[in-house]
Tab-separated table of C-alpha atoms and ligand atoms in Angstrom:
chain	number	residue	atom	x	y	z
U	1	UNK	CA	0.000	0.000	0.000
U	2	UNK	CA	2.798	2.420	0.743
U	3	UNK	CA	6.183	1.853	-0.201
U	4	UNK	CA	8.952	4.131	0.521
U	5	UNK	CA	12.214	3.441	-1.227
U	6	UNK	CA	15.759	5.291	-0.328
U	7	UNK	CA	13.490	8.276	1.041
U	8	UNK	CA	16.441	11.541	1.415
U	9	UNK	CA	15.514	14.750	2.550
U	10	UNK	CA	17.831	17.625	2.729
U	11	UNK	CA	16.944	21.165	4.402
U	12	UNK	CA	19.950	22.843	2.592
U	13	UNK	CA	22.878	21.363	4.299
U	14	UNK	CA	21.003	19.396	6.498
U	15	UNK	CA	19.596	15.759	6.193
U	16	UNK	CA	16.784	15.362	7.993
U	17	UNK	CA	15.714	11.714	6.708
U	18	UNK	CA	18.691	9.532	5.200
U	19	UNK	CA	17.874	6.725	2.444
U	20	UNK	CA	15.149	5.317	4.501
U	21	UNK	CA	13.250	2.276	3.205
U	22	UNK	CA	9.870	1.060	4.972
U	23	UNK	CA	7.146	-0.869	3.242
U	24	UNK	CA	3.702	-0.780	4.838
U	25	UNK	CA	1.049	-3.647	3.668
U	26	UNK	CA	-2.837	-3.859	3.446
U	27	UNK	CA	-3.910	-4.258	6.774
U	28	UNK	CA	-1.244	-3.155	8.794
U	29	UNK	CA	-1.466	-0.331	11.296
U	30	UNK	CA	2.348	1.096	11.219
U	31	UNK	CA	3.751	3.458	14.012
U	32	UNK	CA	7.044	6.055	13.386
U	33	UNK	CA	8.288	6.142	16.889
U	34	UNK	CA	11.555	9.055	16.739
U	35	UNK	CA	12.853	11.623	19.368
U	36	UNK	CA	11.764	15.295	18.630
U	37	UNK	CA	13.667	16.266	15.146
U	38	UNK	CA	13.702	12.476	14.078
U	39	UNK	CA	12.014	13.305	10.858
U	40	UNK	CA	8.900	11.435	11.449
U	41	UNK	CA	6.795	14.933	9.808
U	42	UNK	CA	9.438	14.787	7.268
U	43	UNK	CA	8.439	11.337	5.994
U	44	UNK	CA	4.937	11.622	6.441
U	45	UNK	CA	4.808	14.870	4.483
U	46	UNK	CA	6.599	13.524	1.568
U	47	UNK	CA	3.988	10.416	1.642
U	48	UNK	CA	0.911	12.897	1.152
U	49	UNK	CA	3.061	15.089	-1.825
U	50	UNK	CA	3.256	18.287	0.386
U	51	UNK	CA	7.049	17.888	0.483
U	52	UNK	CA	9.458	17.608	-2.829
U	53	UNK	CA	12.490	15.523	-1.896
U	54	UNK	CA	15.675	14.738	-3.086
U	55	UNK	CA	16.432	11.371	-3.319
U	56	UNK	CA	14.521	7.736	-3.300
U	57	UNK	CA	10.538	7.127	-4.414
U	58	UNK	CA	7.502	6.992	-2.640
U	59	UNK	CA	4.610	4.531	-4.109
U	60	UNK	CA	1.005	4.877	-3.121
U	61	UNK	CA	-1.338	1.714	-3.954
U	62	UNK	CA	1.791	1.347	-6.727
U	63	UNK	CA	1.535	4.460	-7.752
U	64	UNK	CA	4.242	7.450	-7.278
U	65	UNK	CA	3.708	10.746	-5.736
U	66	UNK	CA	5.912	12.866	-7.528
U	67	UNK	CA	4.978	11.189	-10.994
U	68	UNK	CA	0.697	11.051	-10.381
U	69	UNK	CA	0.137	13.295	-7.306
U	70	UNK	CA	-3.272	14.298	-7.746
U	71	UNK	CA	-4.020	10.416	-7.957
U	72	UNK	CA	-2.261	9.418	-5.053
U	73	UNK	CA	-3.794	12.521	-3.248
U	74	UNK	CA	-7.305	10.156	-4.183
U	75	UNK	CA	-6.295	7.450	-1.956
U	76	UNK	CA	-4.767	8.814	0.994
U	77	UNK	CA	-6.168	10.905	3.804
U	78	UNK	CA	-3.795	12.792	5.774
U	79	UNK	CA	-4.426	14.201	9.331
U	80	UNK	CA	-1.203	16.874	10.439
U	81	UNK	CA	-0.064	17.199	13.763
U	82	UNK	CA	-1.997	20.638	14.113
U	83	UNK	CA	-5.539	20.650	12.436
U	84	UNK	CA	-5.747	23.978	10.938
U	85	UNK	CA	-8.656	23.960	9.529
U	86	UNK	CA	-11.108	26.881	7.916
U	87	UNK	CA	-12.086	28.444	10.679
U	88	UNK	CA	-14.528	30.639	9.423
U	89	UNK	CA	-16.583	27.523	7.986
U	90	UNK	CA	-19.055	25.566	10.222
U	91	UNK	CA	-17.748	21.958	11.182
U	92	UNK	CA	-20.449	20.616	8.825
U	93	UNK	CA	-20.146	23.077	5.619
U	94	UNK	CA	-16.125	22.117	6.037
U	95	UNK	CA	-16.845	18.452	6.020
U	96	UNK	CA	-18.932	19.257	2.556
U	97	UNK	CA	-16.590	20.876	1.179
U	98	UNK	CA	-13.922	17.815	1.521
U	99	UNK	CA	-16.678	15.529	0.339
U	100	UNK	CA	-17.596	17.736	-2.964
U	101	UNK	CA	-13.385	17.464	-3.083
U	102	UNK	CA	-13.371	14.177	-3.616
U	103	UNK	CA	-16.377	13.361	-4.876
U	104	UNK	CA	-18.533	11.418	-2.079
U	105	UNK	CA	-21.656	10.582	-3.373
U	106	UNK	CA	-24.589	12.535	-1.178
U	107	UNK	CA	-25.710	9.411	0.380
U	108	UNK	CA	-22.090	8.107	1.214
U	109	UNK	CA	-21.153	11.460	3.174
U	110	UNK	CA	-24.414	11.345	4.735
U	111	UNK	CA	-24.284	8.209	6.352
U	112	UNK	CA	-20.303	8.594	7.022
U	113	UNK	CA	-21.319	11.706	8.624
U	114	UNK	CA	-23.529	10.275	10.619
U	115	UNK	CA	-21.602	7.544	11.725
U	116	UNK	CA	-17.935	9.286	12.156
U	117	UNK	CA	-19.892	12.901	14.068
U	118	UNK	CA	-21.794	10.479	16.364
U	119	UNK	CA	-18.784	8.394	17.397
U	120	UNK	CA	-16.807	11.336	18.292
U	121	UNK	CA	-19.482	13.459	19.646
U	122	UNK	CA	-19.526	16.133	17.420
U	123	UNK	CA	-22.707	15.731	15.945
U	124	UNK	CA	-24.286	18.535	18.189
U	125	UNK	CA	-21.487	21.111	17.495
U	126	UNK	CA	-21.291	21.010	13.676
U	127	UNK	CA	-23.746	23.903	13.210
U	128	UNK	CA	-20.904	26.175	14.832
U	129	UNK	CA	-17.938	27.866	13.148
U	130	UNK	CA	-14.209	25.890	13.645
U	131	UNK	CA	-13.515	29.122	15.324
U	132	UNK	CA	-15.560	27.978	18.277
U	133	UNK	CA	-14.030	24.396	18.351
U	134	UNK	CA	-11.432	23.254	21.000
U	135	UNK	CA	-8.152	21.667	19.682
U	136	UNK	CA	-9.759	18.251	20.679
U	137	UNK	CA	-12.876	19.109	18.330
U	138	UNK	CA	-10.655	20.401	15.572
U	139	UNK	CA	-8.676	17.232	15.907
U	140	UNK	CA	-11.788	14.655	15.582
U	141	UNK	CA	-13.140	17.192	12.740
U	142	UNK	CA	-9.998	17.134	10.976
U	143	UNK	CA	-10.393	12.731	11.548
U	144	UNK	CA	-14.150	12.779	10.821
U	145	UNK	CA	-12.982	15.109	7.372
U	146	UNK	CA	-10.066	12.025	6.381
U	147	UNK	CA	-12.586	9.347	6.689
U	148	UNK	CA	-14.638	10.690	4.565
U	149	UNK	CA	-13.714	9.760	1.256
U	150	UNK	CA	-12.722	6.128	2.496
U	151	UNK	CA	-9.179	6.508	1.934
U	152	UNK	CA	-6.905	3.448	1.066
U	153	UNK	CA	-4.454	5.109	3.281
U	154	UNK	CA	-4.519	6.904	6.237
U	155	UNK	CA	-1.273	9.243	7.255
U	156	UNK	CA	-1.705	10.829	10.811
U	157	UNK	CA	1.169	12.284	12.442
U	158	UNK	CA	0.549	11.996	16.492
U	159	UNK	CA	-3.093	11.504	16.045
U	160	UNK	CA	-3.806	11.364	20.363
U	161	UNK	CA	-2.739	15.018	20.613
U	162	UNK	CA	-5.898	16.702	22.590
U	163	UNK	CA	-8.660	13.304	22.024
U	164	UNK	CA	-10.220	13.070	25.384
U	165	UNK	CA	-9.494	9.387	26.670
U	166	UNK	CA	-13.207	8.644	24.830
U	167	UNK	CA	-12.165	9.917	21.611
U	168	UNK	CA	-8.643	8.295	21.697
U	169	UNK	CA	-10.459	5.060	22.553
U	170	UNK	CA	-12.947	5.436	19.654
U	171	UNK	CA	-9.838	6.570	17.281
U	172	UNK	CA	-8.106	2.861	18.287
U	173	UNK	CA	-11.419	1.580	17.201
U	174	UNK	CA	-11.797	3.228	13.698
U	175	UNK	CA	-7.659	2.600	13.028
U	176	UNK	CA	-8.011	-0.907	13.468
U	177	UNK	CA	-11.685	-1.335	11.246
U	178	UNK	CA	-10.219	0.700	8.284
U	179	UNK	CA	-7.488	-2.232	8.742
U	180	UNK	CA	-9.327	-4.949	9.017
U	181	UNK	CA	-11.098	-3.547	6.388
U	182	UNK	CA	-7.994	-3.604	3.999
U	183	UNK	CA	-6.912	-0.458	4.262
U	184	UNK	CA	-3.663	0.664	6.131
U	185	UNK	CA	-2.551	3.401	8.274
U	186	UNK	CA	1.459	4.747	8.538
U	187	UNK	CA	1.120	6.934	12.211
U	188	UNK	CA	3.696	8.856	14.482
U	189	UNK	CA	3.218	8.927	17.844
U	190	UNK	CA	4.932	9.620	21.176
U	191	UNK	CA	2.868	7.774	23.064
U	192	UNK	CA	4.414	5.069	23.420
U	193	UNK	CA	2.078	2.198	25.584
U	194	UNK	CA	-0.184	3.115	22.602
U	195	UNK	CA	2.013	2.314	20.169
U	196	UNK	CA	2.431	-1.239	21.740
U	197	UNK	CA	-0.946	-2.219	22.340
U	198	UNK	CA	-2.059	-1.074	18.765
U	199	UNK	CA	0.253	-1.009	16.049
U	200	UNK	CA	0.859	-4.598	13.972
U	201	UNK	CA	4.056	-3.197	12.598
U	202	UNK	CA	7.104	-0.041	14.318
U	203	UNK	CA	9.678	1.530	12.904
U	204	UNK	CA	11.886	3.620	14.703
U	205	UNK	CA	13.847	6.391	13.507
U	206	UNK	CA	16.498	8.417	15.081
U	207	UNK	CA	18.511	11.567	13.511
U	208	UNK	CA	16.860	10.616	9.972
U	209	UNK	CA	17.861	6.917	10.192
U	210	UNK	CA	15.730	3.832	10.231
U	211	UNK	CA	17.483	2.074	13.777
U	212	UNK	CA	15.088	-0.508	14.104
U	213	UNK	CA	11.470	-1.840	12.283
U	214	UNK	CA	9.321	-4.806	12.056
U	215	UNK	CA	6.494	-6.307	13.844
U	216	UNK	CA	6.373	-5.670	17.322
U	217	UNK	CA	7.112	-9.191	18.458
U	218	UNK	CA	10.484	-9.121	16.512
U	219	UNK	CA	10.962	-5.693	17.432
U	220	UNK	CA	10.173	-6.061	21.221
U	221	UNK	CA	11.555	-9.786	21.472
U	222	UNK	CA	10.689	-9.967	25.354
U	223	UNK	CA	11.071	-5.804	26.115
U	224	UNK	CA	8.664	-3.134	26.503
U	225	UNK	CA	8.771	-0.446	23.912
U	226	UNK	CA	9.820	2.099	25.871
U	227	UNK	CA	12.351	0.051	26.868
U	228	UNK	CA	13.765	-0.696	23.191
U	229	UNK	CA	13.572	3.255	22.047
U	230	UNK	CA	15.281	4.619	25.021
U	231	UNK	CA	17.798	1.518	24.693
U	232	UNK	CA	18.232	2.642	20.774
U	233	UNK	CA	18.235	6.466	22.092
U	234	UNK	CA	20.557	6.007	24.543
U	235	UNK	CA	23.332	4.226	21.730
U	236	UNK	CA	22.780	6.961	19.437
U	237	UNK	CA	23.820	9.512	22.386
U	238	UNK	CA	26.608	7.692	23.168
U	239	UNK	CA	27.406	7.044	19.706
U	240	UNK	CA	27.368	11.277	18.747
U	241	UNK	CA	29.689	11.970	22.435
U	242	UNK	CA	32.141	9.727	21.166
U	243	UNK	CA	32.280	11.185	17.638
U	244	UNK	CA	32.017	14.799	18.866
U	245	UNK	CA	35.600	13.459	20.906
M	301	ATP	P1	8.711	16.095	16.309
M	301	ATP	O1	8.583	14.813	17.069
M	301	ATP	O2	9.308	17.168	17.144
M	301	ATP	O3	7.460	16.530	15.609
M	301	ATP	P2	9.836	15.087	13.790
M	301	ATP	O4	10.411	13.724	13.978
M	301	ATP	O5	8.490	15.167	13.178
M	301	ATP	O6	9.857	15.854	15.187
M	301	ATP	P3	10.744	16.739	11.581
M	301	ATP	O7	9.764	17.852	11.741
M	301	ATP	O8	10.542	15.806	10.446
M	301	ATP	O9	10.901	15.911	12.935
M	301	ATP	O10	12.196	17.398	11.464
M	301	ATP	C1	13.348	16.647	11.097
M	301	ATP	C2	14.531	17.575	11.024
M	301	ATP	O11	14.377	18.461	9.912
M	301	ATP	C3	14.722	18.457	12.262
M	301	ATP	O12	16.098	18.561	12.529
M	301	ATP	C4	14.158	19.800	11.840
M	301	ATP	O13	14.872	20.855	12.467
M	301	ATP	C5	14.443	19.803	10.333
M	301	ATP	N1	13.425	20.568	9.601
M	301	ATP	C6	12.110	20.274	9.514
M	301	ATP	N2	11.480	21.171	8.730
M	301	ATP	C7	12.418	22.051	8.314
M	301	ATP	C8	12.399	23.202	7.490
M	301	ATP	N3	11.279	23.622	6.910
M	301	ATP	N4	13.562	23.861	7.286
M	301	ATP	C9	14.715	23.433	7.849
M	301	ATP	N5	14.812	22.340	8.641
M	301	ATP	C10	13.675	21.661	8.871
């Protein structure tokens, strides 16, 4: 479903992600697990087509996102870290207008809408401008607003950030249908116990370089994940005081 091949990204000088490789199947829910500056927004960007690159290829469903953008754009659904969304638009005329984007039928964004603003709560507060909503109601508008087109893939990058522990719960719920369902999901989080319980498949990046991925039992072996990333954090530290020697 995604495939990301040799991945480089340079900020001028800088490399932020380094030939990274990292294939993510039908059915899979993947976490990015990185320190702060890892380049887990870096990668993610690149996957939706909001970020040119420099080296390496990223496939959608087979298809490439620098070479067909517009129809990889079709399949994926991309939540950022911050939902800025219109905020002069009511929570229901902005999930219209990413429905009329893509195309959903009348009856399919009805009854998504339905289902999606009821599980998260919202239904009530749609009638009122974005401006009104709390970062926790931007953030399940801004999910409600990716599900709606029934994406093949779903990007989120730390999707937890402001859910209530309702709405979190609920967002485990959806991730893992749209899997079962066939569809996958490539997510960064910090939170790590979260990580654990729910993701099939981690990879974890520090200072732009893939250190460790897999599935979580080969991954893990017998450790927690916090136990693994602060064991892979710690070698890296190490690893940059004895270079900077
Ligand atoms: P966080 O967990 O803090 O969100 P991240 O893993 O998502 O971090 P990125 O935002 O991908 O990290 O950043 C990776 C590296 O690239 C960092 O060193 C950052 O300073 C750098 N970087 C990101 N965006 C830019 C930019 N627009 N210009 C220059 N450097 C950038």
């Amino acid at each position: 479903m995604l495939q990301i091949n040799e991945f480089t990204k340079r900020y001028g000088e800088k490399t932020a992600v380094d030939h990274l490789t990292l294939h993510i199947t039908p059915g899979e829910i993947y976490g990015f697990i990185g320190h702060n500056g890892a380049g887990k927004t870096t990668t993610l960007k690149a996957c939706t087509g909001l970020l040119s690159f420099d080296e390496g290829e990223i496939l959608v469903d087979g298809v490439s996102v620098t070479a067909d953008p517009l129809e990889c754009k079709k399949k994926i659904a991309y939540i950022p870290d911050n939902p800025d969304l219109y905020e002069f638009l009511t929570g229901i005329k902005y999930l219209n207008f990413v429905a009329d984007i893509y195309g959903v039928t009348a009856e399919d964004r009805r009854a998504r809408i339905e289902k999606y603003a009821g599980l998260f709560s919202l239904t009530e507060d749609l009638g009122q401008p974005v401006s009104s909503y709390s970062h926790g109601m931007k953030q399940k508008l801004a999910v409600i607003g990716a599900l709606i087109h029934a994406p093949k893939l779903i990007l989120m990058d730390e999707p937890f950030v402001g859910l209530d522990p309702i709405a979190a719960h609920n967002l485990k719920q959806v991730m893992r249908e749209h899997c079962d369902a066939g569809g996958a999901i490539f997510f960064s989080t910090h939170v790590l116990e979260v990580a654990e319980k729910l993701c099939d498949k981690v990879a974890i990046i520090r200072r732009g370089q893939l250190v460790a991925h897999g599935t979580m039992e080969d991954v893990l072996g017998t450790a927690s994940l916090e136990q693994v990333f602060l064991e892979l954090s710690q070698n890296g530290a190490e690893a940059v005081a004895d270079a900077e020697m």
